[in-house]
Short mmCIF file of C-alpha atoms and ligand atoms in Angstrom, two decimals:
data_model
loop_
_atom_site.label_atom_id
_atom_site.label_comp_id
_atom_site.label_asym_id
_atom_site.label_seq_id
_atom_site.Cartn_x
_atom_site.Cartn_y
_atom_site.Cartn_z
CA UNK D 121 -30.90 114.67 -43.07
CA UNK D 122 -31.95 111.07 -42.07
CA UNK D 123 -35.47 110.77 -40.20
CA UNK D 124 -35.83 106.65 -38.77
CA UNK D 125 -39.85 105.69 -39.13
CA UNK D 126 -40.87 103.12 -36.70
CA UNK D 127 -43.09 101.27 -38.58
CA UNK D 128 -42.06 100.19 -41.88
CA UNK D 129 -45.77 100.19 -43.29
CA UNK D 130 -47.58 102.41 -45.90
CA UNK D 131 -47.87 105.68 -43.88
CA UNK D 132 -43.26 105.01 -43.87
CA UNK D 133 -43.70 105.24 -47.57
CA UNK D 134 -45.55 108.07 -48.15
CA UNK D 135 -43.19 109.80 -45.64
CA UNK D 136 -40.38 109.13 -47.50
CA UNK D 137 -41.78 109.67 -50.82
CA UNK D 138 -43.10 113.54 -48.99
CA UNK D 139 -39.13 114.03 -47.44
CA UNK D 140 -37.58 113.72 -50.60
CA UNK D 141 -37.59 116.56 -52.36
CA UNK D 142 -36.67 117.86 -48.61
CA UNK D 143 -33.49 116.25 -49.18
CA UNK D 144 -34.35 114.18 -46.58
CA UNK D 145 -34.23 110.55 -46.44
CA UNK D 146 -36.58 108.46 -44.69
CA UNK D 147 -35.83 104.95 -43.04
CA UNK D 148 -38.15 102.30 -41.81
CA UNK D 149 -37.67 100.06 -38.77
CA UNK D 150 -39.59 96.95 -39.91
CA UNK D 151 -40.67 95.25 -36.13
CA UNK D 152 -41.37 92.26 -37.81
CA UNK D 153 -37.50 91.44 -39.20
CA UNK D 154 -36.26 93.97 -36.81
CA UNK D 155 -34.29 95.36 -39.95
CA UNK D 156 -34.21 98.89 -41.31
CA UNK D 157 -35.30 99.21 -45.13
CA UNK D 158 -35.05 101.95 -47.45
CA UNK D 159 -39.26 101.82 -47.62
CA UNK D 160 -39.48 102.95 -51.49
CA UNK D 161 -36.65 100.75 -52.35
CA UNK D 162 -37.97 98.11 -50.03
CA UNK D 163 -34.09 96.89 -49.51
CA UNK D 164 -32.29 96.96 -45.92
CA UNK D 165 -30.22 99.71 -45.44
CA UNK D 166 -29.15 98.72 -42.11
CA UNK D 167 -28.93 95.14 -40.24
CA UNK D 168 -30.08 95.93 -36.95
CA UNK D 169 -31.76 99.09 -34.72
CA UNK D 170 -29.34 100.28 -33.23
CA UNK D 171 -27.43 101.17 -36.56
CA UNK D 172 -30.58 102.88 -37.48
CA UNK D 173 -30.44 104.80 -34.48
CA UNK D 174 -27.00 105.77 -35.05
CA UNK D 175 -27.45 107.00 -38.35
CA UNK D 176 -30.56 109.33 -37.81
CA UNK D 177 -30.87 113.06 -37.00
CA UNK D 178 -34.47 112.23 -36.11
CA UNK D 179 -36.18 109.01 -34.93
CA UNK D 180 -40.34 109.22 -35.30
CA UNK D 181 -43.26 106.78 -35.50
CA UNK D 182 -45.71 105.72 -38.01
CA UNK D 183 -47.74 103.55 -35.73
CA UNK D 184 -48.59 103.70 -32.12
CA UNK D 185 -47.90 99.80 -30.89
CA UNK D 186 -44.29 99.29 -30.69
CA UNK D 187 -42.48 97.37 -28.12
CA UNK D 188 -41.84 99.37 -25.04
CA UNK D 189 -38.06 98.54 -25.08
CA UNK D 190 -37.73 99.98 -28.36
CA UNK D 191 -39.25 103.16 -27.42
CA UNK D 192 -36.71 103.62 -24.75
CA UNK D 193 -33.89 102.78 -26.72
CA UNK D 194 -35.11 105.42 -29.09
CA UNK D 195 -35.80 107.66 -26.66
CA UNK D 196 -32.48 107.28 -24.90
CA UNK D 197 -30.65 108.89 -28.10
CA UNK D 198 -32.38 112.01 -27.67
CA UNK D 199 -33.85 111.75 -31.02
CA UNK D 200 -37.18 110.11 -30.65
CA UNK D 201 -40.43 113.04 -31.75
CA UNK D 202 -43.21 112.82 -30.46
CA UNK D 203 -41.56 111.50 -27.18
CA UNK D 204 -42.36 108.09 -26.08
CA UNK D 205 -44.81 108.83 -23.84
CA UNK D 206 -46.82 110.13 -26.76
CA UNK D 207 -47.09 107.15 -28.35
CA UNK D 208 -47.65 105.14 -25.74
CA UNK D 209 -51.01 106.88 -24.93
CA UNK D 210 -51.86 106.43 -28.75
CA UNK D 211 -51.35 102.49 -28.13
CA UNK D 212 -53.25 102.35 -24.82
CA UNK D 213 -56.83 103.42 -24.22
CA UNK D 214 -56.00 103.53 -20.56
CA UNK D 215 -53.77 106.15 -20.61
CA UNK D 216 -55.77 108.03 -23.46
CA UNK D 217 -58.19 108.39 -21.10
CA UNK D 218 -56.45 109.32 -18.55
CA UNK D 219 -55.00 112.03 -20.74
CA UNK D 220 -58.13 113.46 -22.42
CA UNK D 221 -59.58 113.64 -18.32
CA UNK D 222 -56.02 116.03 -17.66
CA UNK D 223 -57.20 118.46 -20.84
CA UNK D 224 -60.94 118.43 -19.37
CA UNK D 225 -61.56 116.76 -23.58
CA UNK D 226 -65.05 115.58 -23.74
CA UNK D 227 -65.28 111.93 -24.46
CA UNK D 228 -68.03 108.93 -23.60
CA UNK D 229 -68.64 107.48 -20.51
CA UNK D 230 -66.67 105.04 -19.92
CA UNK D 231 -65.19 102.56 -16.90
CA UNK D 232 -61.82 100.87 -17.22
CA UNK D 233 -61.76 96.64 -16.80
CA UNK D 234 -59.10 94.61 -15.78
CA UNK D 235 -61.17 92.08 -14.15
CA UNK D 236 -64.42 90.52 -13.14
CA UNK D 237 -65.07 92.72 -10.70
CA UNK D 238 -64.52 96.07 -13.71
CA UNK D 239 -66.71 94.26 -15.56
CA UNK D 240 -69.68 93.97 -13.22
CA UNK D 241 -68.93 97.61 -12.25
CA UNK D 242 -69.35 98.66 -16.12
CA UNK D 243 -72.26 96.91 -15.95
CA UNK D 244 -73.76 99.22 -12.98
CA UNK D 245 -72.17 102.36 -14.04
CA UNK D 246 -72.62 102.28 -18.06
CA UNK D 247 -76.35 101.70 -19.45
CA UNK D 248 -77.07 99.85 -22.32
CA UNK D 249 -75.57 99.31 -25.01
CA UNK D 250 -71.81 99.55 -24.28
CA UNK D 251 -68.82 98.84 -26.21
CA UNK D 252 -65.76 97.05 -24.93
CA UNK D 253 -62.54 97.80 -26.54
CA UNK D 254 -59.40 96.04 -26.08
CA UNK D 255 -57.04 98.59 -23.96
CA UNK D 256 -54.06 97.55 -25.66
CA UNK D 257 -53.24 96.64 -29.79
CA UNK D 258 -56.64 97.83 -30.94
CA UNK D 259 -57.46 98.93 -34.72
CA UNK D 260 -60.00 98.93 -37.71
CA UNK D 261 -62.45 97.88 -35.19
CA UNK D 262 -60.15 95.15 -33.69
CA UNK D 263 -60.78 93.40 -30.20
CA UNK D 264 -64.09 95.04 -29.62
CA UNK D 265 -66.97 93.83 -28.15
CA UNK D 266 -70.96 95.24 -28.11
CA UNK D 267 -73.34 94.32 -25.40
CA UNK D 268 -76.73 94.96 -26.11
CA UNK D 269 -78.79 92.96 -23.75
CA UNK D 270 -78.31 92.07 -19.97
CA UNK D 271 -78.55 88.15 -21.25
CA UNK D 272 -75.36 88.91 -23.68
CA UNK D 273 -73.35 89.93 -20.39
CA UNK D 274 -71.88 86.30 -19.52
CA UNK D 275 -70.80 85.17 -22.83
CA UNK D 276 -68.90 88.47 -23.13
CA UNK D 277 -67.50 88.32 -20.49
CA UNK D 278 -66.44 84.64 -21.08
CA UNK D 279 -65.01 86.14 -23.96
CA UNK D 280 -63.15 89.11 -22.64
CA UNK D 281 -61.78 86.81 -19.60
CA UNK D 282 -60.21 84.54 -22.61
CA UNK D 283 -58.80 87.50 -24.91
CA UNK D 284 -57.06 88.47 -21.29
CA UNK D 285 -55.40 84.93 -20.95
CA UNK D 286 -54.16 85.00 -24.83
CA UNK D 287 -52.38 88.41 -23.94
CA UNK D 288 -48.76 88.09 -25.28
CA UNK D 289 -48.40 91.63 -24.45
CA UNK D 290 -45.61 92.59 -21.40
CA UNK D 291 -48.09 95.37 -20.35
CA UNK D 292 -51.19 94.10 -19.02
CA UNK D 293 -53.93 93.72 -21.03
CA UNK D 294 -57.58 95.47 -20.30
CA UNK D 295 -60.48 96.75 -21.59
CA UNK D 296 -62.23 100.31 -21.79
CA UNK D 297 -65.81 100.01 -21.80
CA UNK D 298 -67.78 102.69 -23.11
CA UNK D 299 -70.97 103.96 -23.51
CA UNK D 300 -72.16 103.74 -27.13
CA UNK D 301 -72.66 107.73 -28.30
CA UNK D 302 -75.49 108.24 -30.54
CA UNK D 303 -73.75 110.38 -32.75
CA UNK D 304 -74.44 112.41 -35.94
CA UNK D 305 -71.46 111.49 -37.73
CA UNK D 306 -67.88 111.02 -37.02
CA UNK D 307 -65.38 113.69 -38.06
CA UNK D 308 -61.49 114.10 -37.11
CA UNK D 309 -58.64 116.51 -37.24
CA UNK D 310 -55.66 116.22 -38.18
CA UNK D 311 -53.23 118.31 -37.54
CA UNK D 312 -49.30 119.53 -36.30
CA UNK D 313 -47.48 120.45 -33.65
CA UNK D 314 -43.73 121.81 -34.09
CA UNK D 315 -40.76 122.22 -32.14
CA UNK D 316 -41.32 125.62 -30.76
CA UNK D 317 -45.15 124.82 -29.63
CA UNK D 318 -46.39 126.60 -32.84
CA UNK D 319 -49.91 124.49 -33.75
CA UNK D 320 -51.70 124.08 -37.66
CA UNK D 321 -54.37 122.25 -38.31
CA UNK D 322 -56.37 121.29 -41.53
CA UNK D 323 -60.21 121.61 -41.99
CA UNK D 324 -61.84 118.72 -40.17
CA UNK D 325 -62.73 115.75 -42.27
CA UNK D 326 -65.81 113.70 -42.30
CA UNK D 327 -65.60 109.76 -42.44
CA UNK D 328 -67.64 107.30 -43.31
CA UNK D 329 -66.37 103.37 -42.35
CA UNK D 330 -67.18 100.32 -44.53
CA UNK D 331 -67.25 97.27 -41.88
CA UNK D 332 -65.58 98.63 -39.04
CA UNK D 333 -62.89 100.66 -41.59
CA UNK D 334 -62.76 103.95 -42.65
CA UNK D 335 -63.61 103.90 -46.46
CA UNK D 336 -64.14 107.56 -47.01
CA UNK D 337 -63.08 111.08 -45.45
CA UNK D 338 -64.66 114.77 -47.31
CA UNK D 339 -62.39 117.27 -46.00
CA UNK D 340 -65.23 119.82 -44.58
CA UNK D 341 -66.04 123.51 -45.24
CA UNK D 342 -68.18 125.71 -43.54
CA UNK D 343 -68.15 124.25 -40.35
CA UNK D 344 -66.32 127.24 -38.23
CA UNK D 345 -67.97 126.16 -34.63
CA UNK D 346 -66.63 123.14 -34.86
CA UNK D 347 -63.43 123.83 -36.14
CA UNK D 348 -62.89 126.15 -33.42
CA UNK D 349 -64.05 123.53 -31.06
CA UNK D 350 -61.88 120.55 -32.64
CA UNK D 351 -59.03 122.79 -32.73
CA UNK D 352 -59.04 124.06 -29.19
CA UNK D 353 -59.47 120.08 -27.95
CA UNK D 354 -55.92 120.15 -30.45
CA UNK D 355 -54.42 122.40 -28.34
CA UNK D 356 -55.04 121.10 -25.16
CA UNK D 357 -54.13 117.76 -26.00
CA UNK D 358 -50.56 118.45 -27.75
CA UNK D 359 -49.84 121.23 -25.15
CA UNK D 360 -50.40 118.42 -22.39
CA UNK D 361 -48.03 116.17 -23.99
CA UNK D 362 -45.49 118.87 -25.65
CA UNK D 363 -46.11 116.87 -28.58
CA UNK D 364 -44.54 117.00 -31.76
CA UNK D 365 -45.36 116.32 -35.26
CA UNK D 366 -48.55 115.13 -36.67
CA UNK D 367 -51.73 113.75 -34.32
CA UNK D 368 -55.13 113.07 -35.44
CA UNK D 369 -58.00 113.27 -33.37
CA UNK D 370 -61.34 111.15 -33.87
CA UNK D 371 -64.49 112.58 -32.77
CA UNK D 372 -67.83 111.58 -32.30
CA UNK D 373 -70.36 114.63 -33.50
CA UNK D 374 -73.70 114.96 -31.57
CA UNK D 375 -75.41 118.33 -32.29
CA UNK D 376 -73.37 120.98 -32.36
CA UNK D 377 -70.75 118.75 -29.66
CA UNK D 378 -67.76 117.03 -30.20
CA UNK D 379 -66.77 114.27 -28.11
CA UNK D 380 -63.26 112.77 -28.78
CA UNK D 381 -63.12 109.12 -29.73
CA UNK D 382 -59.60 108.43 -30.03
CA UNK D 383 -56.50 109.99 -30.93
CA UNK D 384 -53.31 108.97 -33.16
CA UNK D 385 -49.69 110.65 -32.27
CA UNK D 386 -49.03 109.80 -36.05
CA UNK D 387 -50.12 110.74 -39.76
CA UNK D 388 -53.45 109.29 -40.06
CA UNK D 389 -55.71 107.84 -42.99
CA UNK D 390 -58.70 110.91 -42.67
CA UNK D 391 -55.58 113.20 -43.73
CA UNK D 392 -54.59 111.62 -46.96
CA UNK D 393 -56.51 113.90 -48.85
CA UNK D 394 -54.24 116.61 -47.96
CA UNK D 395 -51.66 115.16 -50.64
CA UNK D 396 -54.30 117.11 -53.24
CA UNK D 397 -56.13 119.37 -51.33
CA UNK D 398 -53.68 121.52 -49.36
CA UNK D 399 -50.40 123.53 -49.78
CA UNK D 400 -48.55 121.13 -47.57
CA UNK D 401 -49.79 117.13 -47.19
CA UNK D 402 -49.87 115.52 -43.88
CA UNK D 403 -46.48 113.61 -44.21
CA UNK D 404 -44.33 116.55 -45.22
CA UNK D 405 -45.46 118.44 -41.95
CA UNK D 406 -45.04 115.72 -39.81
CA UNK D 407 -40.90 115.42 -41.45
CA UNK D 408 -40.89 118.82 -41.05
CA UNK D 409 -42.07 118.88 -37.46
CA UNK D 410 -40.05 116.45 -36.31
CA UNK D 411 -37.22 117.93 -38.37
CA UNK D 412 -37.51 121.05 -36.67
CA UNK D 413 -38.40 122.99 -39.78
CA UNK D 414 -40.86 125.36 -40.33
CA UNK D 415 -44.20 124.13 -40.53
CA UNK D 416 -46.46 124.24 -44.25
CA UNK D 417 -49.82 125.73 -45.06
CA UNK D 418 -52.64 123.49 -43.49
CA UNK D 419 -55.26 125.34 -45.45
CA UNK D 420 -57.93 123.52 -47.98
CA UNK D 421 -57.25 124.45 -51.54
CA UNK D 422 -59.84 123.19 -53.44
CA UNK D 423 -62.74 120.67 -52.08
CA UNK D 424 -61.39 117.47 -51.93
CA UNK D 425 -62.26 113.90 -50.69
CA UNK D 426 -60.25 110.20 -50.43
CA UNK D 427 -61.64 107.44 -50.70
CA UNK D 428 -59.95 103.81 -49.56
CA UNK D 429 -58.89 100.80 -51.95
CA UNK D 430 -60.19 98.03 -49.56
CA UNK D 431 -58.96 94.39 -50.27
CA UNK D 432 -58.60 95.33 -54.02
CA UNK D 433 -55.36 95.51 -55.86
CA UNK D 434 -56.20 97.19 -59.17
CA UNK D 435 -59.19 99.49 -60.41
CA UNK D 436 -59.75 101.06 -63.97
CA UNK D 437 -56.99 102.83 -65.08
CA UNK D 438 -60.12 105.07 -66.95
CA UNK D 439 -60.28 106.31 -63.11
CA UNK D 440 -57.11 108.56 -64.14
CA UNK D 441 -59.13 109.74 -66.97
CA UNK D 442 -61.14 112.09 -64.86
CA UNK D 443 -59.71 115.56 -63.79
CA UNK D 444 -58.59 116.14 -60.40
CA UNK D 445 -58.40 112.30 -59.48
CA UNK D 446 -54.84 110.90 -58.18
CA UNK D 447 -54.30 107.11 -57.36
CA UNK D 448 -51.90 106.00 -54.40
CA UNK D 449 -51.23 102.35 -54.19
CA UNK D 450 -49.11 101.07 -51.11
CA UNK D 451 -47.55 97.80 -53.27
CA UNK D 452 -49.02 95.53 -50.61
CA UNK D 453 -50.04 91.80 -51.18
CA UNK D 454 -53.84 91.43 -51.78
CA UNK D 455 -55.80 90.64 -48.39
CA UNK D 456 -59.53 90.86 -47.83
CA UNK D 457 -60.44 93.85 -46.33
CA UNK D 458 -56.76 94.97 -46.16
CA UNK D 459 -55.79 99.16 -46.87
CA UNK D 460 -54.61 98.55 -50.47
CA UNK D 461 -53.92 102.07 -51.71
CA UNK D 462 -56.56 105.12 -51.76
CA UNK D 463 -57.56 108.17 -54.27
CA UNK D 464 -58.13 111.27 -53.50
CA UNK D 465 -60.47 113.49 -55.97
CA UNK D 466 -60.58 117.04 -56.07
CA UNK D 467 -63.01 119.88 -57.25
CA UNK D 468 -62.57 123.65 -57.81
CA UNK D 469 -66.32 123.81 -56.08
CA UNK D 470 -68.13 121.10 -54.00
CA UNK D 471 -70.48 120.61 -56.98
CA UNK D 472 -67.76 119.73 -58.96
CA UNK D 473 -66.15 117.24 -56.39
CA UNK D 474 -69.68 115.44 -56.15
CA UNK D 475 -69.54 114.93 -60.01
CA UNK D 476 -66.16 113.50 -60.35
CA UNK D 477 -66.60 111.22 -56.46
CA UNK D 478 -69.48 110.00 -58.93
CA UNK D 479 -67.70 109.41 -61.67
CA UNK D 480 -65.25 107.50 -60.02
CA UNK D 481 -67.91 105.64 -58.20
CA UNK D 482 -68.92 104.68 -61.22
CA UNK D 483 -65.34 103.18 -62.13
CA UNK D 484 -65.61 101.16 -59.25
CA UNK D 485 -66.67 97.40 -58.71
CA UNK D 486 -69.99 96.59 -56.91
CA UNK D 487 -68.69 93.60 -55.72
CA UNK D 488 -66.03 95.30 -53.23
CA UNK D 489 -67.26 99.00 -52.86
CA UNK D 490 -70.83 98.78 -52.82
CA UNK D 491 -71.16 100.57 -49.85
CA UNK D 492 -68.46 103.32 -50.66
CA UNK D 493 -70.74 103.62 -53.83
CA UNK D 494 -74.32 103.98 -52.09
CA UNK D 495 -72.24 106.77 -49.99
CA UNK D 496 -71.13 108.82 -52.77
CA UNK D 497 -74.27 108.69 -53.90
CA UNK D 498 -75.89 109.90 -50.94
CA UNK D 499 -73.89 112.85 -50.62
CA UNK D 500 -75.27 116.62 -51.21
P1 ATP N 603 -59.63 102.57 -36.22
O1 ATP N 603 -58.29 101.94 -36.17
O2 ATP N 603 -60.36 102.30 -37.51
O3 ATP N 603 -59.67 104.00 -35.86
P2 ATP N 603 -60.22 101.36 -33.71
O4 ATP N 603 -60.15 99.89 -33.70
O5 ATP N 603 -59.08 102.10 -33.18
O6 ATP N 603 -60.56 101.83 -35.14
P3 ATP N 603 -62.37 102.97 -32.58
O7 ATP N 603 -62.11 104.09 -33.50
O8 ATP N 603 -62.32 103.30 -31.15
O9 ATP N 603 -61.46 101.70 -32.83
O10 ATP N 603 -63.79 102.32 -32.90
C1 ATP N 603 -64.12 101.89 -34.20
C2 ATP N 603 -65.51 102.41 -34.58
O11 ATP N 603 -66.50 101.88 -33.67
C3 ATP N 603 -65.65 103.92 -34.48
O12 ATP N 603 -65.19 104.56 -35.64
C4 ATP N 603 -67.15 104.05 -34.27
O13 ATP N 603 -67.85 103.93 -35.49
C5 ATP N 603 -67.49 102.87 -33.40
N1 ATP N 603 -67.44 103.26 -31.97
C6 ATP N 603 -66.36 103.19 -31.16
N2 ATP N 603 -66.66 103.65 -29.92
C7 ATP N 603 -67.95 104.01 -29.95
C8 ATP N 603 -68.85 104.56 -28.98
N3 ATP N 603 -68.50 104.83 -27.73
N4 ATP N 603 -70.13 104.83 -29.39
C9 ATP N 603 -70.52 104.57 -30.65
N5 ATP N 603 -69.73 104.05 -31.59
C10 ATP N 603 -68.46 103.76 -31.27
MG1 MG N 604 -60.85 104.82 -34.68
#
């Protein structure tokens, strides 16, 4: 079989590299030189989309902001899981919204701006302090704005008004504003949807974010309540959509509440650690779900944990020296900040996780994962 991956990025590669021993191969449509490419080979395999299209038993996404032209054109074959619509909500807060009001899903407060006139009425309807996130091409904390003060209001909105004007985007651009939610901590779920409506999900994962990016995710035990909540929020949401493959969900915890953040209608980085910790990883299920195969074991198999490779393009190999640790580089160019690769660590009891998360932690530079190092640390 042939699955074509929109999105040509690292979350293509780890697809492919999950599909293979499927006997199925995985293409990426790069939308930057609108070619396809073998994404482990990194060669073109085809010149154009439409080839791609031709070629593929299954056309899926790995990322949630694609051109709304290709999504039809996609979704015209017949071929296209999750369907179009899908990933559109994923790539608009607007219509997230709209959808997580339709499954009654707890979220924050929150009014939608498209002008002056949303603003001010964020302003009435929201107390302080509020973050304003871009409706449209949002991630890692991207096009977001926090108002804190009354006095702050002008020159954000100054700012807003000009991110509006820059929009290249054939959609119109807004802005959700949102209450800020004093949570706990945020957790997520990740989980899979197939064919036939039958739904798996994995243990919910904590994360911790480093500036703005998630830098760590523990895959969590123990937690039934909230499993049972997360899960049912799962349900609602991919029965809504008849959704198909893998979503994540992002949640904010306060108390014993979830309130969802934001969703993904793709494989998403709080579910890498399945690679080690569970029968079946994240990337198979999704090829499998979108395949129309049976669906794999979501179930945690030993404690295990992932933590990112942020801006960095090499750590100690002595890393590989510790027992249950597995390194995942993406072959990207270097970039500050930029998701370089990740390793996950496993432990046949939390205890032993802790020890080897320390260990590694103790591999890594201070310079670039000081805070990913104070976290580890932390943890009991
Ligand atoms: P990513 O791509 O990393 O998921 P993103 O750009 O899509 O990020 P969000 O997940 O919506 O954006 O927000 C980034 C982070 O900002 C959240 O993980 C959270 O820490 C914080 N945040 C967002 N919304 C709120 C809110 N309403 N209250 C408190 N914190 C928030
Ligand atoms: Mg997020």
């Amino acid at each position: 079989m042939n699955v074509l991956m929109l999105g040509a990025g690292q979350l293509a590669r780890m697809m492919a590299l999950a599909a293979k021993p499927l006997n199925i191969e995985v293409r990426a449509y790069d939308v930057g030189s609108e070619q396809v490419i073998n994404p482990l080979a990194n060669e073109q395999v085809y010149g154009d989309l439409a080839s791609g299209i031709a070629h593929a038993d299954a056309i899926t996404a790995e990322f949630e902001h694609i051109d709304h032209d290709v999504l039809a054109l996609c979704e015209a074959s017949g071929k296209l899981k999750p369907s179009s619509q899908a990933i559109k909500i994923g790539g608009d807060r607007r219509l997230e919204k709209a959808l997580l009001a339709q499954s009654q899903a707890d979220n924050a407060e929150h009014v939608i701006v498209e002008d002056e006139q949303g603003f001010q009425q964020a302003l009435e309807h929201l107390s302080l302090p509020i973050i304003l996130k871009s409706a449209l091409a949002g991630y890692d904390g991207k096009g977001q704005w926090r108002l804190k003060s009354n006095e702050q209001a002008a020159q954000v909105w100054t700012e807003v008004d000009e991110f509006f004007a820059g929009s290249k985007s054939l959609v119109k651009q807004g802005i959700v504003a949102e209450q800020m939610v004093p949570f706990d901590r945020e957790v997520s779920l990740v989980g899979v949807r197939g064919v036939n409506g039958d739904v798996k999900v994995y243990p919910l994962t904590e994360n911790h974010h480093t500036d703005g990016v998630l830098s760590v995710s523990l895959a969590l035990t123990g937690e039934e309540e909230l499993q049972k909540q997360a899960q049912q929020v799962f349900t609602n949401l991919t029965n809504a959509m008849d959704y198909v493959g893998i979503l994540a969900i992002e949640f904010f915890q306060v108390g014993n509440k979830l309130l969802v953040n934001e969703i993904a209608p793709r494989v998403h980085n709080s579910g890498h650690w399945t690679q080690q910790g569970s029968d079946t990883c994240q990337f198979e299920n999704h090829i499998r779900a979108v395949c129309g195969l049976p669906l794999g074991g979501t179930e945690l198999l030993r404690p295990t944990a992932m933590i990112n490779i942020l801006g960095e393009d090499q750590v100690s190999n002595e890393v590989l020296a510790i027992q249950g640790v597995s390194v995942h580089w993406y072959g990207k160019t270097k970039r500050a900040g930029r998701k370089m690769g990740h390793i996950n660590v496993s432990g046949e009891s939390h205890a032993q996780l802790q020890q080897r998360l320390q260990a590694v932690a103790d591999l890594l530079p201070e310079s670039a994962f000081s805070d990913i190092k104070a976290y580890i640390g932390n943890l009991t």
